[in-house]
XYZ file of C-alpha atoms in Angstrom:
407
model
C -2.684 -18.416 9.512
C -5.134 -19.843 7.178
C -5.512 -23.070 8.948
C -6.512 -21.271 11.913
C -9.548 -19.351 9.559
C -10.731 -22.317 8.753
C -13.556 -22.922 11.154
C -15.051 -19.703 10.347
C -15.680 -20.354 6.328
C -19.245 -20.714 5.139
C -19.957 -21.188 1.358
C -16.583 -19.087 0.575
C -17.061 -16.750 3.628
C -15.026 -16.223 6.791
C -17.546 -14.662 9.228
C -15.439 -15.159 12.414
C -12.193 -13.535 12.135
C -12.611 -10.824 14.793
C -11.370 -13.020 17.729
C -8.248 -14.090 16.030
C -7.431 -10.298 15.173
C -7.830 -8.880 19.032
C -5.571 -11.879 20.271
C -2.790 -11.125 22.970
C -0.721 -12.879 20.243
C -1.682 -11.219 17.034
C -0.777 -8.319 18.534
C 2.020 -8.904 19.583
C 3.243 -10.106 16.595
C 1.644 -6.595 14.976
C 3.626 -4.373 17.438
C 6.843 -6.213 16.143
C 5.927 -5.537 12.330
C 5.029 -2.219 13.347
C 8.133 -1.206 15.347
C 10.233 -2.938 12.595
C 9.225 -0.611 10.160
C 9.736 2.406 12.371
C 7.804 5.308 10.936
C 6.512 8.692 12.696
C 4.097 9.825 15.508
C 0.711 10.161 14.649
C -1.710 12.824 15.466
C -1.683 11.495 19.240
C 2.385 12.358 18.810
C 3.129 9.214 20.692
C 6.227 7.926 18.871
C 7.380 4.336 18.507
C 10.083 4.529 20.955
C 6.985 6.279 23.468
C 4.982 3.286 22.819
C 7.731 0.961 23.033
C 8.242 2.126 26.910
C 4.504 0.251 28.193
C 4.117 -2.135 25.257
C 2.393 -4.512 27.246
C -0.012 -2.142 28.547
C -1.009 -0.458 25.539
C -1.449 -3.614 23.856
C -3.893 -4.991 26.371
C -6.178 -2.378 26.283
C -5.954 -2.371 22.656
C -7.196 -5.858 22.969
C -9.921 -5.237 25.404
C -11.094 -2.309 23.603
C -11.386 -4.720 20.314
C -13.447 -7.073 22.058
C -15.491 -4.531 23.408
C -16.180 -3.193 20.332
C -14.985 0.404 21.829
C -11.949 1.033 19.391
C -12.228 3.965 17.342
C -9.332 5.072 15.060
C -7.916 8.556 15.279
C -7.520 11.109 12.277
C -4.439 10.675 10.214
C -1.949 12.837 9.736
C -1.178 14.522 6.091
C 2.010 15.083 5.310
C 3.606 16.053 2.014
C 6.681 14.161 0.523
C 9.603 15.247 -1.392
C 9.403 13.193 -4.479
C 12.212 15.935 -6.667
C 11.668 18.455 -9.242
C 9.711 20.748 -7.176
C 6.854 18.292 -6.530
C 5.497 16.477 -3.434
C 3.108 14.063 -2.510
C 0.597 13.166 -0.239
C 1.227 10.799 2.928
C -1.282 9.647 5.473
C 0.207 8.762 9.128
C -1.568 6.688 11.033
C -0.763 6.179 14.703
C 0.903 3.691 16.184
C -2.377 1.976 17.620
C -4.025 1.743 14.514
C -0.867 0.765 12.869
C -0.903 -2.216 14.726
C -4.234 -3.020 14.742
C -4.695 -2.384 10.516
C -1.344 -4.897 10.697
C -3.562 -7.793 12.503
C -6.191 -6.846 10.500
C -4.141 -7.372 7.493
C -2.747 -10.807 9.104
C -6.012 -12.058 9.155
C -7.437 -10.761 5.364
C -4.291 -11.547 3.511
C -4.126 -15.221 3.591
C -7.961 -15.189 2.544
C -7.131 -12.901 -0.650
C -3.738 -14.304 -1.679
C -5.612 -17.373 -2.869
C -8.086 -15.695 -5.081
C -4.819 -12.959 -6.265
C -3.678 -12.981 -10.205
C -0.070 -14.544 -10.422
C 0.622 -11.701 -12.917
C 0.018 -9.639 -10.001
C 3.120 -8.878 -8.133
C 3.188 -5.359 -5.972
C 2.767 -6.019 -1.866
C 2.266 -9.287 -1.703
C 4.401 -11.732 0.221
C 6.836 -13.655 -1.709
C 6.704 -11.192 -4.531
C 8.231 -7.933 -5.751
C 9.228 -5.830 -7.766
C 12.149 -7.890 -8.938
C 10.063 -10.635 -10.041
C 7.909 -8.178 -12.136
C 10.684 -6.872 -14.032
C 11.766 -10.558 -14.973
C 8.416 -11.123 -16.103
C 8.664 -8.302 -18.363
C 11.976 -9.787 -19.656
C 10.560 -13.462 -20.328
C 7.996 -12.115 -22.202
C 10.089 -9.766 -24.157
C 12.051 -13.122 -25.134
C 8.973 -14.957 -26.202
C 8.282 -11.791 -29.134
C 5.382 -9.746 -26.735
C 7.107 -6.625 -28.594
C 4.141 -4.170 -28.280
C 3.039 -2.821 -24.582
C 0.188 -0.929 -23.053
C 2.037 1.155 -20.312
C -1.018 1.815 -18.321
C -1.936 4.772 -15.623
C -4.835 4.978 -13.181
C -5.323 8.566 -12.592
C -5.000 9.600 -8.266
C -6.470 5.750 -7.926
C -5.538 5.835 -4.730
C -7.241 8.154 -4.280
C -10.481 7.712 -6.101
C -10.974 4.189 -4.917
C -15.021 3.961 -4.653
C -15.748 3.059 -0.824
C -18.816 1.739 -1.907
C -17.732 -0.574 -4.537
C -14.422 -1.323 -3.125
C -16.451 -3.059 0.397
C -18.679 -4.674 -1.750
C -15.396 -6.547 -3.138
C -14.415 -7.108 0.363
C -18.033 -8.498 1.300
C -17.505 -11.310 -1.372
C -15.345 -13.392 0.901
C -15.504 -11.654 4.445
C -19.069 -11.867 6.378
C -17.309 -10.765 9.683
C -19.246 -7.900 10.584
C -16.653 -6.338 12.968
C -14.243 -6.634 10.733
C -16.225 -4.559 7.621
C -16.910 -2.283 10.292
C -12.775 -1.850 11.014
C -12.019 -1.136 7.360
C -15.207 1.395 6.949
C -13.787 3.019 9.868
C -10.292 2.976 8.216
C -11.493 4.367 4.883
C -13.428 7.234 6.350
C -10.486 8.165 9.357
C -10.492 12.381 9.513
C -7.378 13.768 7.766
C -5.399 16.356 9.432
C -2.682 18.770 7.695
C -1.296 21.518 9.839
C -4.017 24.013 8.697
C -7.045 21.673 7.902
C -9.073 18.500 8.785
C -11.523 16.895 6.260
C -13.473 13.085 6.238
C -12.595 11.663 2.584
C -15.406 10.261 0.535
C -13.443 8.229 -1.841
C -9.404 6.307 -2.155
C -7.791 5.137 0.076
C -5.172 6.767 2.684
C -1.192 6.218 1.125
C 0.519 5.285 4.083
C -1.614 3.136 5.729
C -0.866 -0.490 6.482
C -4.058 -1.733 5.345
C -4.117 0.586 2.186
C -2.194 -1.912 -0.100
C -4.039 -4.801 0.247
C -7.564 -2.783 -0.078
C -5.820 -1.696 -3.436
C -5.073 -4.723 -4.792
C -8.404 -6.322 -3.448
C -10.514 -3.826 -6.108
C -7.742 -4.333 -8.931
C -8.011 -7.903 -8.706
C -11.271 -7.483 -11.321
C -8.633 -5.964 -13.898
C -5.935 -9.358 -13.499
C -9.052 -11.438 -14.250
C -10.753 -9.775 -16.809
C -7.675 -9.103 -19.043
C -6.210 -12.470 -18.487
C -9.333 -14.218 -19.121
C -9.474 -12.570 -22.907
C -5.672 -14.122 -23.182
C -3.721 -11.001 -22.402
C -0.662 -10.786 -20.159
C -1.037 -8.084 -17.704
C 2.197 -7.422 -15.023
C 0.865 -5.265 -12.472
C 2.494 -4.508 -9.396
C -0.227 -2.318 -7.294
C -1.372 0.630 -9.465
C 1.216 0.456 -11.952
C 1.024 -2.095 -14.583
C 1.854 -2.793 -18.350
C -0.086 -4.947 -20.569
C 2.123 -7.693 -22.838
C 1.115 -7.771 -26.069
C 2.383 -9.354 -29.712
C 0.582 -7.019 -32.366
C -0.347 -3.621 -32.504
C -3.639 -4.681 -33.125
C -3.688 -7.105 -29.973
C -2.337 -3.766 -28.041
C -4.941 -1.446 -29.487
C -7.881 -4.065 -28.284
C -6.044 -4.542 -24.727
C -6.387 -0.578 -24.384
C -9.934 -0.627 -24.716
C -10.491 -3.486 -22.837
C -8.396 -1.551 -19.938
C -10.225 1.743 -20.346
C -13.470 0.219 -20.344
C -13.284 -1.564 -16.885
C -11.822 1.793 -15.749
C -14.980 3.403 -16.245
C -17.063 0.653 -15.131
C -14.938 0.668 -11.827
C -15.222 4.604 -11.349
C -11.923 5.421 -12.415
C -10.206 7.374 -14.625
C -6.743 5.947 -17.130
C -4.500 8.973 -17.248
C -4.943 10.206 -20.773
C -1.138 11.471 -20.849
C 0.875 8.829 -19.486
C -1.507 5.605 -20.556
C 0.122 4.991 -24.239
C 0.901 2.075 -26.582
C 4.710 1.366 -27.277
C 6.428 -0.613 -29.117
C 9.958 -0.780 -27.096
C 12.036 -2.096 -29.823
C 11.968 1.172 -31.307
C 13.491 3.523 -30.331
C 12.149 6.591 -28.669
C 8.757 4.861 -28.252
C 10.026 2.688 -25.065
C 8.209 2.664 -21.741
C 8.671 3.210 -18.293
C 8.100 0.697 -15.545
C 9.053 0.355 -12.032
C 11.830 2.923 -12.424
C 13.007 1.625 -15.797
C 13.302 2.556 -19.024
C 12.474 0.207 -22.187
C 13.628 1.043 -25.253
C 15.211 -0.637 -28.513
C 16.315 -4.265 -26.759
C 17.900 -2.948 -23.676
C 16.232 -1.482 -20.231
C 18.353 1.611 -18.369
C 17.531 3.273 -15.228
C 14.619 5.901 -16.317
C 16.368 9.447 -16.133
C 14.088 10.283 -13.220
C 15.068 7.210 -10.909
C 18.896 8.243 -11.472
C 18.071 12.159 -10.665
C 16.625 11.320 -7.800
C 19.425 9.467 -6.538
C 21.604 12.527 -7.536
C 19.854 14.515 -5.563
C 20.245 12.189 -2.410
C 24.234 12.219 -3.477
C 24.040 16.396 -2.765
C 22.543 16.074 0.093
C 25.074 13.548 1.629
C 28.037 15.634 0.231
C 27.886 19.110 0.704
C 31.117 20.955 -0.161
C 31.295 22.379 3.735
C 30.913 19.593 6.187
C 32.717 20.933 9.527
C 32.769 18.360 11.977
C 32.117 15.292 9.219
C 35.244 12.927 8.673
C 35.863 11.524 5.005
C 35.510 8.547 5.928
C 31.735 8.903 8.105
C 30.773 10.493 4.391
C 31.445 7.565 2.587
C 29.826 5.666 5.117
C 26.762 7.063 5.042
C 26.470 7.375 1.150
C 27.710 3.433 0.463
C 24.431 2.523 2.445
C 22.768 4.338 -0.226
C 24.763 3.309 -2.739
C 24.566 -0.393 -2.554
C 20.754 -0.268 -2.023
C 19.998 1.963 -4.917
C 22.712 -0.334 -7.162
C 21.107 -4.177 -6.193
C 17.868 -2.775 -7.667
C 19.271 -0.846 -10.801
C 22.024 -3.473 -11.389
C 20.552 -4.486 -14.751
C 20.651 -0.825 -16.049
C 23.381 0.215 -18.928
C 27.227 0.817 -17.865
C 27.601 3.862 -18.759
C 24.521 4.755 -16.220
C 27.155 3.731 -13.689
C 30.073 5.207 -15.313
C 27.907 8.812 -14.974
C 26.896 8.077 -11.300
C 30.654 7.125 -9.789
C 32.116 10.347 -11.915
C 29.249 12.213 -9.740
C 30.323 10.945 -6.737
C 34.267 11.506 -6.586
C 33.725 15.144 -8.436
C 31.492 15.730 -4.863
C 33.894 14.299 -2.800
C 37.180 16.257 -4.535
C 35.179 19.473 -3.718
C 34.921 18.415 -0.309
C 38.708 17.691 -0.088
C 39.565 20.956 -2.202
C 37.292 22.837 0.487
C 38.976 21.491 3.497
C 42.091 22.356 1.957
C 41.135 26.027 1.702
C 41.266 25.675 -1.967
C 39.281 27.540 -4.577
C 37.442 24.964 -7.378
C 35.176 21.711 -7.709
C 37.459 19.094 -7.696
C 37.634 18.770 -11.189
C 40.887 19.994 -12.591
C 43.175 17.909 -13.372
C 45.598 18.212 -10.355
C 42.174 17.300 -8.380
C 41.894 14.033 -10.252
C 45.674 13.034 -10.123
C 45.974 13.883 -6.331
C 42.848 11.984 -5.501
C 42.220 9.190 -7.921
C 40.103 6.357 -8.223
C 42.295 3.585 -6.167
C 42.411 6.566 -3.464
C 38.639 6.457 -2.901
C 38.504 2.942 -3.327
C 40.657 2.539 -0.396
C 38.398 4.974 1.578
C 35.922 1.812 1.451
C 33.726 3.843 -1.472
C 31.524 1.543 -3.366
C 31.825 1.319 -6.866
C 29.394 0.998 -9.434
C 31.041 0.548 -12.861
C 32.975 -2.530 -10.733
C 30.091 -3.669 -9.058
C 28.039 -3.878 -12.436
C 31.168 -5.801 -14.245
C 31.123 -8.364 -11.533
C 27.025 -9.127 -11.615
C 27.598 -9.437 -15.288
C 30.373 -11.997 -15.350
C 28.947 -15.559 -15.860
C 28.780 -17.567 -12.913
């Protein structure tokens, strides 16, 4: 895609991008990221499958109203999201149409970015993830980086300056119709089911486009800190700072803090500490583990949240629901949740499988128009392990012994 920039660069500027965004073909290729990702109706309520229906159609006046300059976003639609424990948070949806045009947008701005971006930064960029943050961690754990700054932007997503964030964007984009699209973007109405308000500041969680803004105004952060000789891992908002004294750690705080303030925003004061993870108790958490003395363990919230997700796929009464459908439905969870947690401790594992039969022997015991939980002993002998096993149910404690077996 960059090749194809080219002959709009000035001096370090692309000022003609707008004509490859509102092609027939970047669209296209938009609608298919878009529809791959699935996702809900936006305020307009026209779903994916809706859209799906006159593709074509929609897409070409999408185009034409691009090049007309006539396009004008609709509001986005607040929901909240379940995250456990009571608490929710906040998701913009876009529609479909701007999903797809933020997505070409985004096809066009990313190749531009990824060769100014920080290779200590890791979180939505292509070819990266969280995977390859976590090994980071690990290599420099090996080379003696003992003491870390687990660091916390307070709501940044929502505190984003517009102002300042554009004038990042302005650095290397001169396309005019382009700044205009992501003003547009960052000031879209909000609607909830009881209110509708413009935002002044962050930008909207849920939007394509919102990542790579994100990373675009925490870029300053992976240069500053890495040009003083610290190791910073950051994958989007959430990042730790590698360092080999307390002292070193101590410095890298205020270093962090100050170019928070400069950058109108705000480090949590709670959760933005200085660890030391070989000791215990004063571990840290990152990317849904938990660092302490020389091992890393699923952090006890990333395991109750996959508890919960095990209740809700195995209620005791399930009238209509075959065993077998049940273990279908949780393996697909399962396996997902396992080839990212795989490097936790066994007896994580151990806990998790115990869950899992105890929910599906009160199932059986139900059906059976038995009183109990599945947990006595005549529970466990008339439905053991190998029985469940040959139900197809995926097992962690196995799964975890064979990815640690040497190759």
């Amino acid at each position: 895609m960059l090749e194809a920039l080219d002959n709009g660069v000035k001096g370090g500027k692309w000022f003609s991008l707008i004509d490859k965004v509102h092609r027939p073909q970047t669209l296209e290729i938009a609608w298919k990221h878009v529809k791959r990702n699935r996702g809900a109706a936006g305020v307009d309520k026209v779903s994916i499958g809706a859209f799906q229906k006159h593709a074509a159609h929609h897409l070409a006046r999408l185009s034409k109203a691009m090049r007309d300059g006539t396009y004008a976003a609709q509001p986005v639609r607040r929901v909240e999201i379940d995250k456990g424990g009571g608490k929710t948070r906040p998701l913009g949806i876009p529609t479909v149409k701007d999903r797809i045009v933020q997505t070409a947008v985004k096809m066009a701005l990313e190749p531009i970015f990824e060769m100014r971006f920080h290779r200590g930064s890791y979180g939505f960029r292509p070819g990266k993830s969280a995977k390859h943050a976590l090994e980071a961690v690990g290599i420099y754990h090996k080379r003696g980086y003992e003491w870390v700054v687990d660091v916390d932007i307070k709501s940044y997503f929502d505190s984003i300056p517009h102002d300042r964030l554009m004038a990042r964007v302005r650095e290397s984009i001169a396309d005019g119709r382009i700044l205009a699209l992501l003003e547009q973007w960052l000031k879209q109405d909000v609607m909830s089911e009881t209110a509708r308000w413009t935002p002044t500041q962050g930008t909207p969680q849920g939007a394509v486009i919102s990542p790579l803004l994100a990373n675009i105004y925490l870029h300053s952060i992976d240069e500053r800190l890495s040009s003083k000789g610290y190791v910073l891992i950051r994958y989007a908002d959430d990042f730790v700072i590698m360092c080999r004294t307390e002292s070193e750690a101590r410095e890298a705080l205020r270093e962090a803090t100050s170019w928070a303030t400069e950058n109108g925003l705000e480090l949590h004061p709670d959760k933005t500490r200085i660890a030391n993870w070989r000791v215990r108790r004063e571990g840290f958490e990152f990317l849904g583990y938990r660092f302490e003395g020389r091992h890393r363990d699923v952090r006890k919230k990333s395991a109750d949240s996959l508890k919960d997700r095990i209740r809700a796929l195995t209620p005791r009464r399930t009238p209509g629901t075959s065993l077998e459908e049940t273990i279908r439905k949780l393996n697909g969870t399962l396996k997902g949740w396992f080839n990212y947690f795989r490097d936790g401790q066994r007896l994580t594992f151990i806990t998790i499988d115990r869950m899992i039969r105890r929910r599906l022997r009160a199932m059986l015991v139900n059906r059976k128009k038995r009183m109990g939980t599945g947990r006595t002993m005549r529970d466990h002998r008339t439905w053991k392990i190998s029985f469940f096993e040959g139900k197809g149910l995926f097992n962690m404690v196995n799964a975890h012994k064979l990815y640690r077996q040497p190759l």
